[in-house]
Amino acid sequence: MQYYLAVDIGASSGRHILSHLADGKMVLEVIHRVPNGRRDVDGTKVWDSAQLFSEIKEGMKKCAKLGKIPASMGIDTWAVDFALLDENDRLIGQTVGYRDGRTKGMDEEVFRIIPQEELYGRTGIQKQIFNTIYQLMAVKQSGQLSEAETMLMIPDYFHFLLTGVKITEYTNASTTQLLNPETKEWDFELIKRLGYPEKIFTKLALPGTVVGELTEAIQKEVGFNCKVVLPATHDTGSAVVAVPALGEDNLYISSGTWSLMGTEALRADCSPESMKRNLTNEGGYDYRFRYLKNIMGMWMINSARSEIAADMGFGEICEQASHADIESLVNANDDRFLAPKSMVKEVQAACEESGQRVPGGIAEVAAVIYNSLAKCYADTAAEIEQMTGKHYDSIHIVGGGANAVYLNRLTAKACKRTVYTGPTEATAVGNIAVQMIAGGELKDLAAARRCIFDSFEIGTYEA
């Protein structure tokens, strides 16, 4: 029996999941859970990368104690954030989080050098103020960039700490807004124009690439050796791998902290109209493109819950929201919901400003959020259809948000399409699927998706 270890770390938590094939089906076992969250250090929102790496090793040690040694492992995390290393491979400063305010005004600085229209035409990536391109401009202005020898995206940094090998995984690199979607390589002409040092950008590699084996020091610490294989290290990239029925004629929603809604395409659409609609062309497995829109997602519910209903489970909140008699809606994609001091007050203020009924209590606030998300999904589905010229009969929701029964019903109704849900552990499943393909246990992506469909319960919600 061959085991594979997926280390899947999100913005609020993570997990180590071991998997193997039994009778042609994936079997999952959660080995370790990883706490995560932003910390404020001198007014800057940062990730505790040292603690996260300690937790990564702790989960690996548990595999050894169980006698279940993985043949390979791979790490995925959120996108856009990075680590800068000096000439001695020491971390420069902090691993700053994308919700930090340092990028304020950095879009204007970038657009002074390259107009927004040209930037989108070159990269196909939607403008989000936290994209790596804007973060690097903030670092450049701080003077820290001049000290850097290497930039590694967060999961690539952890892979480096495990193996000593510096490499940048393609799907996550695409979110930097510094890749050329035609060549699938760093756009060094753009990088040069922006004044970013070319030397910091390492070689790109596709999901399925073997990075290397664990260093001797790590082997000694965790109690075994294994291969480190690149999954799609951007968690959404891994989640899309795990959409069990995906092809060019299906829509998906990777539902977690963010809701990433889109389709899979073979070519990027870098047209002005695509830019106007704020659609993006993120890299996917085997050079596919994830043509999608970022929607605020479960972040809104998570934040509201932590403020006024921390003792309630999400299922209970969903159930109460389904009985709330309120029709108010907000624009779920408004930047005001990115990092407000109070999500509840921000939702209430948005309703009040638009002359709608102001929600009170978790049931009504959640109902407004869920209904607003469903409307945003419907609008996005219509936009993608207009841009691709295709009709999509169904939407497949994967990730933790697939458990939100009320939101699933609302989505089917608002989008007027059948909604399928599952697997909920899509990111880890997609991570594992890529490792299994690399390990020769699954033939290709199509075989992996068939295996995933057969291995996990799939829910159905009719329009």
PDB file of N, CA and C in Angstrom, residues 7 9 16 32 34-35 48-61 73 75 154-155 157-163 214-215 218 221-222:
ATOM      1  N   VAL A   7      -0.458  18.298   2.591  1.00  0.00           N
ATOM      2  CA  VAL A   7      -0.466  19.326   3.630  1.00  0.00           C
ATOM      3  C   VAL A   7      -1.186  20.525   3.027  1.00  0.00           C
ATOM      4  N   ILE A   9      -2.929  24.029   3.784  1.00  0.00           N
ATOM      5  CA  ILE A   9      -2.999  25.102   4.781  1.00  0.00           C
ATOM      6  C   ILE A   9      -3.775  26.289   4.215  1.00  0.00           C
ATOM      7  N   HIS A  16      -3.129  17.907   7.735  1.00  0.00           N
ATOM      8  CA  HIS A  16      -2.342  16.889   7.046  1.00  0.00           C
ATOM      9  C   HIS A  16      -3.293  15.731   6.754  1.00  0.00           C
ATOM     10  N   HIS A  32      -3.288  15.349  11.187  1.00  0.00           N
ATOM     11  CA  HIS A  32      -2.889  16.474  12.034  1.00  0.00           C
ATOM     12  C   HIS A  32      -3.625  17.721  11.578  1.00  0.00           C
ATOM     13  N   VAL A  34      -3.709  21.982  11.726  1.00  0.00           N
ATOM     14  CA  VAL A  34      -2.774  23.096  11.855  1.00  0.00           C
ATOM     15  C   VAL A  34      -3.551  24.394  12.095  1.00  0.00           C
ATOM     16  N   PRO A  35      -3.360  25.037  13.238  1.00  0.00           N
ATOM     17  CA  PRO A  35      -4.002  26.340  13.440  1.00  0.00           C
ATOM     18  C   PRO A  35      -3.292  27.417  12.610  1.00  0.00           C
ATOM     19  N   ASP A  48       2.633  33.592  10.693  1.00  0.00           N
ATOM     20  CA  ASP A  48       3.715  33.044  11.511  1.00  0.00           C
ATOM     21  C   ASP A  48       4.297  31.847  10.766  1.00  0.00           C
ATOM     22  N   SER A  49       5.166  32.116   9.788  1.00  0.00           N
ATOM     23  CA  SER A  49       5.691  31.053   8.934  1.00  0.00           C
ATOM     24  C   SER A  49       6.535  30.050   9.715  1.00  0.00           C
ATOM     25  N   ALA A  50       7.243  30.520  10.748  1.00  0.00           N
ATOM     26  CA  ALA A  50       8.051  29.608  11.556  1.00  0.00           C
ATOM     27  C   ALA A  50       7.156  28.610  12.289  1.00  0.00           C
ATOM     28  N   GLN A  51       6.056  29.093  12.838  1.00  0.00           N
ATOM     29  CA  GLN A  51       5.131  28.204  13.542  1.00  0.00           C
ATOM     30  C   GLN A  51       4.446  27.254  12.566  1.00  0.00           C
ATOM     31  N   LEU A  52       4.087  27.758  11.396  1.00  0.00           N
ATOM     32  CA  LEU A  52       3.458  26.901  10.398  1.00  0.00           C
ATOM     33  C   LEU A  52       4.398  25.774   9.972  1.00  0.00           C
ATOM     34  N   PHE A  53       5.674  26.106   9.781  1.00  0.00           N
ATOM     35  CA  PHE A  53       6.615  25.062   9.382  1.00  0.00           C
ATOM     36  C   PHE A  53       6.812  24.048  10.503  1.00  0.00           C
ATOM     37  N   SER A  54       6.798  24.515  11.739  1.00  0.00           N
ATOM     38  CA  SER A  54       6.888  23.616  12.878  1.00  0.00           C
ATOM     39  C   SER A  54       5.704  22.643  12.885  1.00  0.00           C
ATOM     40  N   GLU A  55       4.512  23.164  12.555  1.00  0.00           N
ATOM     41  CA  GLU A  55       3.314  22.318  12.496  1.00  0.00           C
ATOM     42  C   GLU A  55       3.394  21.330  11.334  1.00  0.00           C
ATOM     43  N   ILE A  56       3.980  21.767  10.211  1.00  0.00           N
ATOM     44  CA  ILE A  56       4.165  20.861   9.071  1.00  0.00           C
ATOM     45  C   ILE A  56       4.997  19.661   9.495  1.00  0.00           C
ATOM     46  N   LYS A  57       6.088  19.920  10.200  1.00  0.00           N
ATOM     47  CA  LYS A  57       6.958  18.832  10.657  1.00  0.00           C
ATOM     48  C   LYS A  57       6.260  17.973  11.713  1.00  0.00           C
ATOM     49  N   GLU A  58       5.465  18.604  12.565  1.00  0.00           N
ATOM     50  CA  GLU A  58       4.751  17.860  13.603  1.00  0.00           C
ATOM     51  C   GLU A  58       3.808  16.841  12.971  1.00  0.00           C
ATOM     52  N   GLY A  59       3.096  17.254  11.940  1.00  0.00           N
ATOM     53  CA  GLY A  59       2.205  16.326  11.249  1.00  0.00           C
ATOM     54  C   GLY A  59       2.959  15.190  10.581  1.00  0.00           C
ATOM     55  N   MET A  60       4.136  15.494  10.060  1.00  0.00           N
ATOM     56  CA  MET A  60       4.967  14.452   9.448  1.00  0.00           C
ATOM     57  C   MET A  60       5.436  13.442  10.492  1.00  0.00           C
ATOM     58  N   LYS A  61       5.771  13.930  11.678  1.00  0.00           N
ATOM     59  CA  LYS A  61       6.189  13.032  12.755  1.00  0.00           C
ATOM     60  C   LYS A  61       5.065  12.056  13.128  1.00  0.00           C
ATOM     61  N   MET A  73       4.930  13.693  -0.580  1.00  0.00           N
ATOM     62  CA  MET A  73       4.112  14.704   0.082  1.00  0.00           C
ATOM     63  C   MET A  73       4.171  15.980  -0.735  1.00  0.00           C
ATOM     64  N   ILE A  75       2.694  20.393  -0.479  1.00  0.00           N
ATOM     65  CA  ILE A  75       2.055  21.437   0.320  1.00  0.00           C
ATOM     66  C   ILE A  75       1.340  22.419  -0.591  1.00  0.00           C
ATOM     67  N   ILE A 154       4.650  31.151  -0.715  1.00  0.00           N
ATOM     68  CA  ILE A 154       4.632  30.516   0.607  1.00  0.00           C
ATOM     69  C   ILE A 154       4.810  28.988   0.551  1.00  0.00           C
ATOM     70  N   PRO A 155       4.044  28.246  -0.275  1.00  0.00           N
ATOM     71  CA  PRO A 155       4.271  26.795  -0.282  1.00  0.00           C
ATOM     72  C   PRO A 155       5.638  26.417  -0.842  1.00  0.00           C
ATOM     73  N   TYR A 157       8.321  28.133  -0.391  1.00  0.00           N
ATOM     74  CA  TYR A 157       9.236  28.394   0.721  1.00  0.00           C
ATOM     75  C   TYR A 157       9.277  27.190   1.659  1.00  0.00           C
ATOM     76  N   PHE A 158       8.109  26.631   1.957  1.00  0.00           N
ATOM     77  CA  PHE A 158       8.080  25.450   2.827  1.00  0.00           C
ATOM     78  C   PHE A 158       8.737  24.249   2.143  1.00  0.00           C
ATOM     79  N   HIS A 159       8.509  24.084   0.847  1.00  0.00           N
ATOM     80  CA  HIS A 159       9.171  23.001   0.116  1.00  0.00           C
ATOM     81  C   HIS A 159      10.695  23.182   0.149  1.00  0.00           C
ATOM     82  N   PHE A 160      11.150  24.430   0.061  1.00  0.00           N
ATOM     83  CA  PHE A 160      12.583  24.711   0.147  1.00  0.00           C
ATOM     84  C   PHE A 160      13.130  24.321   1.519  1.00  0.00           C
ATOM     85  N   LEU A 161      12.398  24.660   2.575  1.00  0.00           N
ATOM     86  CA  LEU A 161      12.851  24.308   3.919  1.00  0.00           C
ATOM     87  C   LEU A 161      12.931  22.792   4.104  1.00  0.00           C
ATOM     88  N   LEU A 162      12.098  22.055   3.386  1.00  0.00           N
ATOM     89  CA  LEU A 162      12.102  20.592   3.489  1.00  0.00           C
ATOM     90  C   LEU A 162      13.210  19.949   2.661  1.00  0.00           C
ATOM     91  N   THR A 163      13.508  20.530   1.499  1.00  0.00           N
ATOM     92  CA  THR A 163      14.394  19.862   0.533  1.00  0.00           C
ATOM     93  C   THR A 163      15.686  20.608   0.234  1.00  0.00           C
ATOM     94  N   LEU A 214      13.690  14.789   1.208  1.00  0.00           N
ATOM     95  CA  LEU A 214      13.903  15.554   2.436  1.00  0.00           C
ATOM     96  C   LEU A 214      15.398  15.662   2.732  1.00  0.00           C
ATOM     97  N   THR A 215      15.807  16.804   3.264  1.00  0.00           N
ATOM     98  CA  THR A 215      17.209  16.952   3.664  1.00  0.00           C
ATOM     99  C   THR A 215      17.508  15.990   4.811  1.00  0.00           C
ATOM    100  N   ILE A 218      16.009  17.172   8.103  1.00  0.00           N
ATOM    101  CA  ILE A 218      14.566  16.975   8.219  1.00  0.00           C
ATOM    102  C   ILE A 218      14.255  15.496   8.406  1.00  0.00           C
ATOM    103  N   GLU A 221      14.730  14.607  11.902  1.00  0.00           N
ATOM    104  CA  GLU A 221      13.734  15.218  12.794  1.00  0.00           C
ATOM    105  C   GLU A 221      12.381  14.525  12.711  1.00  0.00           C
ATOM    106  N   VAL A 222      11.920  14.201  11.482  1.00  0.00           N
ATOM    107  CA  VAL A 222      10.566  13.649  11.334  1.00  0.00           C
ATOM    108  C   VAL A 222      10.553  12.122  11.350  1.00  0.00           C
TER     109      VAL A 222
END
